[in-house]
mmCIF file of C-alpha atoms in Angstrom:
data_model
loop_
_atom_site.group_PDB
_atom_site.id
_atom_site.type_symbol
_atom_site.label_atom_id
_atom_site.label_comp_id
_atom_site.label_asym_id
_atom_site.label_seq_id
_atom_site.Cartn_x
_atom_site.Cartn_y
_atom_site.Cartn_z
ATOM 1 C CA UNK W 1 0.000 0.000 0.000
ATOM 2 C CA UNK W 2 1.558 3.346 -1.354
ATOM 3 C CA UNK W 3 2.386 5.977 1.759
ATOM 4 C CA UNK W 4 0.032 8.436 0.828
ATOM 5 C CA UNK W 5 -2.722 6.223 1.034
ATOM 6 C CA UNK W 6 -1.987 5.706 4.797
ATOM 7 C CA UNK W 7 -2.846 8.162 7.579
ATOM 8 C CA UNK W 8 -1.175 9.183 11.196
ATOM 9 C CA UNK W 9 -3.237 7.895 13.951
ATOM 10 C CA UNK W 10 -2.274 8.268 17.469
ATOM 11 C CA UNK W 11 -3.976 6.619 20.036
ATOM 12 C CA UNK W 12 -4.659 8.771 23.445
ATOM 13 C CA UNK W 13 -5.904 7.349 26.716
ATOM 14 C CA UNK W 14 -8.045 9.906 28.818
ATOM 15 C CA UNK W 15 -8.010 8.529 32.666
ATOM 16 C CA UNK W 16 -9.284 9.713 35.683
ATOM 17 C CA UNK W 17 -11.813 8.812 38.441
ATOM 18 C CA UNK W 18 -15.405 8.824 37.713
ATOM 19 C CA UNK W 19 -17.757 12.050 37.298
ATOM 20 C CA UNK W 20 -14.427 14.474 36.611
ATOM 21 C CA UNK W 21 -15.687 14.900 32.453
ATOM 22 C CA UNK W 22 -13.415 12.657 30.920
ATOM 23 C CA UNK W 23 -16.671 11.807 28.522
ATOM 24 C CA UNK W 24 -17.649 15.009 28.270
ATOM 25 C CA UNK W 25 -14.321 16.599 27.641
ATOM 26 C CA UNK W 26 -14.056 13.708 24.538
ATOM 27 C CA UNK W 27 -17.490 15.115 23.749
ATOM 28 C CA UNK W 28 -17.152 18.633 23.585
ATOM 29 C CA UNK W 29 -13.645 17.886 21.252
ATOM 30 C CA UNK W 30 -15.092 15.597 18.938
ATOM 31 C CA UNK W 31 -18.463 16.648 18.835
ATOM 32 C CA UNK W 32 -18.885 20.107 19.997
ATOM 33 C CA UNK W 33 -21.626 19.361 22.290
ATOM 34 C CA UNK W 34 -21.954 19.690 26.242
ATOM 35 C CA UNK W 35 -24.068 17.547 28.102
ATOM 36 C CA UNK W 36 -24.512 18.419 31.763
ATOM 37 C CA UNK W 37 -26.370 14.708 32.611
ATOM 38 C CA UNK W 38 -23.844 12.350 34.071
ATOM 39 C CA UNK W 39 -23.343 9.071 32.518
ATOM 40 C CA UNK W 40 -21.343 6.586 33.665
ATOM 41 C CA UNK W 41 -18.926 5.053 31.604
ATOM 42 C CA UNK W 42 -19.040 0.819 31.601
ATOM 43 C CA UNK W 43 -15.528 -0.164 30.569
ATOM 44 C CA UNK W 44 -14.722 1.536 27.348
ATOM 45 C CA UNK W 45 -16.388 4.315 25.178
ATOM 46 C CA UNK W 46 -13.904 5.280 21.959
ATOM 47 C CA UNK W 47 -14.345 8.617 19.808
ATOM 48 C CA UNK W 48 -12.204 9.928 16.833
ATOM 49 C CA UNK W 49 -11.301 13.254 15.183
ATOM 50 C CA UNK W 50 -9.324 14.127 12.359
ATOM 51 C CA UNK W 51 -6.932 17.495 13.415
ATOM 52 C CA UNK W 52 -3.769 19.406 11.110
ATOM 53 C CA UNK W 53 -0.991 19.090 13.387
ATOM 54 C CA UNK W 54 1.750 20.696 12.188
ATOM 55 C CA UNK W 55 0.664 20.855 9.118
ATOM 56 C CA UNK W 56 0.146 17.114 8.737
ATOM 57 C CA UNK W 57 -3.396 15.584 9.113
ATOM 58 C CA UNK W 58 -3.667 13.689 12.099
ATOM 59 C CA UNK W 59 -6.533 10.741 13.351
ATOM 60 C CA UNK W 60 -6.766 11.180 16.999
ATOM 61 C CA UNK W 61 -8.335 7.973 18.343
ATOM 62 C CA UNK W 62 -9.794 8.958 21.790
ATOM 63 C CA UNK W 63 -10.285 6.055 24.886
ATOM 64 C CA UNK W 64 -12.352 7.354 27.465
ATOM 65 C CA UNK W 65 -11.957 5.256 30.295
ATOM 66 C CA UNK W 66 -14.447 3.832 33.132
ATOM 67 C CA UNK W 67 -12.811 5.581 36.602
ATOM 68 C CA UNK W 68 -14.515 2.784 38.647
ATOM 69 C CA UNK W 69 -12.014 0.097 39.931
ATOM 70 C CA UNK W 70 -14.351 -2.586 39.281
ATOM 71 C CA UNK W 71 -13.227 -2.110 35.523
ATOM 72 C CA UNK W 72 -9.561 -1.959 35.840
ATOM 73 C CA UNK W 73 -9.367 -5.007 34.455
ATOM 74 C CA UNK W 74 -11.098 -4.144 31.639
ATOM 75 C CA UNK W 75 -10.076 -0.510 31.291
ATOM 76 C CA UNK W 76 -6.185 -1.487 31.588
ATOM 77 C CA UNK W 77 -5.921 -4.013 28.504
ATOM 78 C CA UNK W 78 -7.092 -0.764 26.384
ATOM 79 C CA UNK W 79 -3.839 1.145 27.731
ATOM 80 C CA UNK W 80 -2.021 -0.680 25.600
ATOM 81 C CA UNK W 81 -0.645 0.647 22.395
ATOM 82 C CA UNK W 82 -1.729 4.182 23.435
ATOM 83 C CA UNK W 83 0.674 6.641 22.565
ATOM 84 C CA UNK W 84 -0.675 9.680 24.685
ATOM 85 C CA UNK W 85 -2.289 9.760 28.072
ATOM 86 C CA UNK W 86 -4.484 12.982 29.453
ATOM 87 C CA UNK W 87 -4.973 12.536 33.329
ATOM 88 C CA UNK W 88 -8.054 13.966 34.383
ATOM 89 C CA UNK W 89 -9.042 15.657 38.329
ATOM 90 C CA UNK W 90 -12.378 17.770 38.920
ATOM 91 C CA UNK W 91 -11.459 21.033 40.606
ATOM 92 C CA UNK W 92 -15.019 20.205 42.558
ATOM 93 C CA UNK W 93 -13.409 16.354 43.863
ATOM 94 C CA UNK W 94 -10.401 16.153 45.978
ATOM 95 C CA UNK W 95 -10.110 12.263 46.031
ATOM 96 C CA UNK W 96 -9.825 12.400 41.959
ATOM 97 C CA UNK W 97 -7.001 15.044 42.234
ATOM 98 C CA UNK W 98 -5.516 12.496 44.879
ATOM 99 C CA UNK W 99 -5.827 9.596 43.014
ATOM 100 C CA UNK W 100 -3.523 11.076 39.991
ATOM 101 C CA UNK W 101 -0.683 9.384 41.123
ATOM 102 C CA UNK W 102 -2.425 5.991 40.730
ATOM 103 C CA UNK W 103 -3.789 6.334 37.812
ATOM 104 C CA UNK W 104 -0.618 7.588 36.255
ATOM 105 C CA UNK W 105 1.117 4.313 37.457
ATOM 106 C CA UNK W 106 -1.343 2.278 35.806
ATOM 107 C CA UNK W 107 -0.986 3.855 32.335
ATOM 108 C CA UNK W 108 2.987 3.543 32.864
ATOM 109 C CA UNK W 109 2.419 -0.047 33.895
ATOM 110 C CA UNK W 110 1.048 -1.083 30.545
ATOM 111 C CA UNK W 111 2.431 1.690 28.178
ATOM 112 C CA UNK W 112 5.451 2.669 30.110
ATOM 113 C CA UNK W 113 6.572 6.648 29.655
ATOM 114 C CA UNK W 114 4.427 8.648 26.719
ATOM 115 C CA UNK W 115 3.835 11.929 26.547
ATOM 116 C CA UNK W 116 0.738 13.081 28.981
ATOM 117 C CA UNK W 117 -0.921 16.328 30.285
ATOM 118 C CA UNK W 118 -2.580 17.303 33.210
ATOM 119 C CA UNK W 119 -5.579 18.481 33.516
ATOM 120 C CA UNK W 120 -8.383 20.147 36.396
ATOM 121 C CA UNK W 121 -11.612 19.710 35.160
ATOM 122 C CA UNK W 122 -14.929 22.136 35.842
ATOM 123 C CA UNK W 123 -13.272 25.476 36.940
ATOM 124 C CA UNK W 124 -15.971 27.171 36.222
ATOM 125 C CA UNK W 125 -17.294 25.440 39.426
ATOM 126 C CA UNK W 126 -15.988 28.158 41.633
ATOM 127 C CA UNK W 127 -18.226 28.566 44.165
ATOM 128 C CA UNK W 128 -18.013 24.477 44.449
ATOM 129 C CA UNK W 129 -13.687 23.982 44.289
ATOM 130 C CA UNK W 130 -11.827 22.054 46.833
ATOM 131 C CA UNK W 131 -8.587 22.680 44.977
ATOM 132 C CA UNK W 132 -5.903 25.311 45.590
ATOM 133 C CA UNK W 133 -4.547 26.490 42.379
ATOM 134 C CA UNK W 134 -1.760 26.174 44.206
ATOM 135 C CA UNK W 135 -2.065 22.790 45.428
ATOM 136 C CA UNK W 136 -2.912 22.127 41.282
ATOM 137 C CA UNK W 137 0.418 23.010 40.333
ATOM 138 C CA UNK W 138 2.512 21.741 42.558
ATOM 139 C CA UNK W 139 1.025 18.566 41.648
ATOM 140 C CA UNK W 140 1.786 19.227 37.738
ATOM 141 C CA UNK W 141 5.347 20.343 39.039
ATOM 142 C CA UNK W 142 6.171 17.490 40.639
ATOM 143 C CA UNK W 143 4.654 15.020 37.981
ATOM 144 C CA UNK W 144 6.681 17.054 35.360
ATOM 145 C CA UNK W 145 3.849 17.688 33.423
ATOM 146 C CA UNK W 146 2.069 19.965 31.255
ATOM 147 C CA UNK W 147 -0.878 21.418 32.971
ATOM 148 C CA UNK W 148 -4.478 22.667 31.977
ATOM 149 C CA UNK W 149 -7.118 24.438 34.060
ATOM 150 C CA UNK W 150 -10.227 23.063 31.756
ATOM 151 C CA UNK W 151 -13.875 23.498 31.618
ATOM 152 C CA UNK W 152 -15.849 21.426 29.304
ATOM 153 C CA UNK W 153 -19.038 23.256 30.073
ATOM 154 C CA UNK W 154 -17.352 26.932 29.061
ATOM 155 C CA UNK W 155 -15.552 24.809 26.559
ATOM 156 C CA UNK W 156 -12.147 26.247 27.637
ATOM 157 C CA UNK W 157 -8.680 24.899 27.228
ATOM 158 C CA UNK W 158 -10.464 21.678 25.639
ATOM 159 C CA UNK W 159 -9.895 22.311 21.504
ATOM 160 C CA UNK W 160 -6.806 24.989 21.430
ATOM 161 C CA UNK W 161 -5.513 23.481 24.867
ATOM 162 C CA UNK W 162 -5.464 20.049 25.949
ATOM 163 C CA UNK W 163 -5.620 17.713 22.817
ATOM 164 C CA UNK W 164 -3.927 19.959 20.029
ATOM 165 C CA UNK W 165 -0.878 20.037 22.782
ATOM 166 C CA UNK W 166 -1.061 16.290 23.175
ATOM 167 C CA UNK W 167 -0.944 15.455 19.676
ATOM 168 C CA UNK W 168 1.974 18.011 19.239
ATOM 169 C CA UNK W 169 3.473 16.558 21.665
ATOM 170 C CA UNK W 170 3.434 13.060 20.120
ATOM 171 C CA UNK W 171 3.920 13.904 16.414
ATOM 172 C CA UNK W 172 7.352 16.015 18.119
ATOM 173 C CA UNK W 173 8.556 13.051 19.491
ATOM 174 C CA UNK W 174 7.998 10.692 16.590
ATOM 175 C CA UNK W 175 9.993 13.195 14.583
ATOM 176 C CA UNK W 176 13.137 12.828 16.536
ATOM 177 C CA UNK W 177 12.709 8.846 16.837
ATOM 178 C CA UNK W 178 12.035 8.156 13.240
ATOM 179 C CA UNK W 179 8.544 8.011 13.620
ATOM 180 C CA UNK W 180 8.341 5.121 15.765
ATOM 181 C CA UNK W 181 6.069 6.349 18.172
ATOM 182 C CA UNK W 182 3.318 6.857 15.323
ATOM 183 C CA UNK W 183 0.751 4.109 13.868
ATOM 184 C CA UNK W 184 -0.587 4.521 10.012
ATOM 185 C CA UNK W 185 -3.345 2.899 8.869
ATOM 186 C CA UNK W 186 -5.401 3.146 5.688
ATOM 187 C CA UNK W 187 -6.825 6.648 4.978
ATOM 188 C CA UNK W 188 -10.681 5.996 4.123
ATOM 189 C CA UNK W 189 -10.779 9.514 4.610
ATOM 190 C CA UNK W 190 -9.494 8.737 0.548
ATOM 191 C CA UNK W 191 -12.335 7.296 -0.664
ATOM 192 C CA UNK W 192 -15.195 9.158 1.196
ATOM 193 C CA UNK W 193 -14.813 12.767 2.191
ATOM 194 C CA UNK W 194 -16.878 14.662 5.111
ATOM 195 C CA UNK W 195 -18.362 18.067 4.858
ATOM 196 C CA UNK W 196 -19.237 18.041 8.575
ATOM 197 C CA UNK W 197 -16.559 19.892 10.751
ATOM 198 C CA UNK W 198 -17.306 16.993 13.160
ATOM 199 C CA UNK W 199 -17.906 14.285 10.509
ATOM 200 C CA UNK W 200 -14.706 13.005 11.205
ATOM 201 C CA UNK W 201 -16.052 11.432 15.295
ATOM 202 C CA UNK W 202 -16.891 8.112 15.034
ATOM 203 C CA UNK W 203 -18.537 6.394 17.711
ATOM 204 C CA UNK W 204 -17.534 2.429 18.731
#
């Protein structure tokens, strides 16, 4: 199969505990819609956009992950192969802003070191936040890791902010290792084209 007829893809793991908008963060991203009725994820959910990142068209494959431990062991065989993590803590819940450092050592456990980001969730919450700001970045500090005050309701820091920087971050690194890092797969993007900005979400 010729090159061009093969597209970037990166897979990206969003993780978290449950009820911090990990699904409605994927939502507002790939579908430009907000939601404010909480659904719990069972297991899996999986959403797709096509971005330009530097310049290059890019398939971001998006995992949104159950934050309940009864699915770890479902949620943890889907780690694997991703080549970007976004950790997720609500600004309104101080166990899911404690629990960071787990959930970062379970991504690590099955994917080892890839780039990830930081983020606090539902700022706009102010009246309702249990989190310094900072208490927020001293966490980010010591994690060595990009960091994002986000709110998927105001729909800030969610397009321009956290995924554009995570892709960058990936497609960066898989220029200086000879693309490694990066999966292609065949572009049916080729054969059928979308005139929907969001016609490139697909759900699974």
């Amino acid at each position: 199969m010729l090159e061009e007829d093969m597209e970037v893809a990166i897979k990206v793991v969003v993780v978290g505990n449950g009820a911090v908008g990990k699904s409605s963060m994927i939502q507002r991203f790939c579908k430009g819609i907000f939601t404010k009725d909480y659904k719990k994820t069972i297991g899996v959910d999986f959403l797709e956009r096509q971005i330009i990142v530097n310049g290059e068209e890019v398939r971001l494959m998006l995992w949104d992950t159950a934050g309940q431990e009864e699915f770890d062991a479902i949620t943890k065989a889907y780690y694997r192969g991703a080549q970007a993590c976004v950790l997720v803590f609500s600004t309104t819940d101080r166990e899911s802003y404690q629990a960071i450092d787990n959930w970062r050592e379970k991504v690590e456990a099955e994917v080892g070191n890839i780039p990830t980001v930081l983020v606090q969730n539902k700022i706009d919450l102010l009246e309702e936040t249990v989190i310094k700001n900072e208490e927020a970045e001293a966490l980010a500090k010591r994690l060595k890791l990009r960091f994002y005050r986000a709110s998927v309701k105001e729909d800030l820091n969610v397009n321009e902010g956290v995924f554009n920087t995570t892709s960058s971050n990936v497609t960066n690194q898989s220029s200086s290792n000879g693309r490694e890092v990066i999966t292609l797969r065949p572009n049916k993007q080729r054969t059928k084209k979308s005139k929907n900005p969001f016609g490139g979400c697909s759900l699974l």
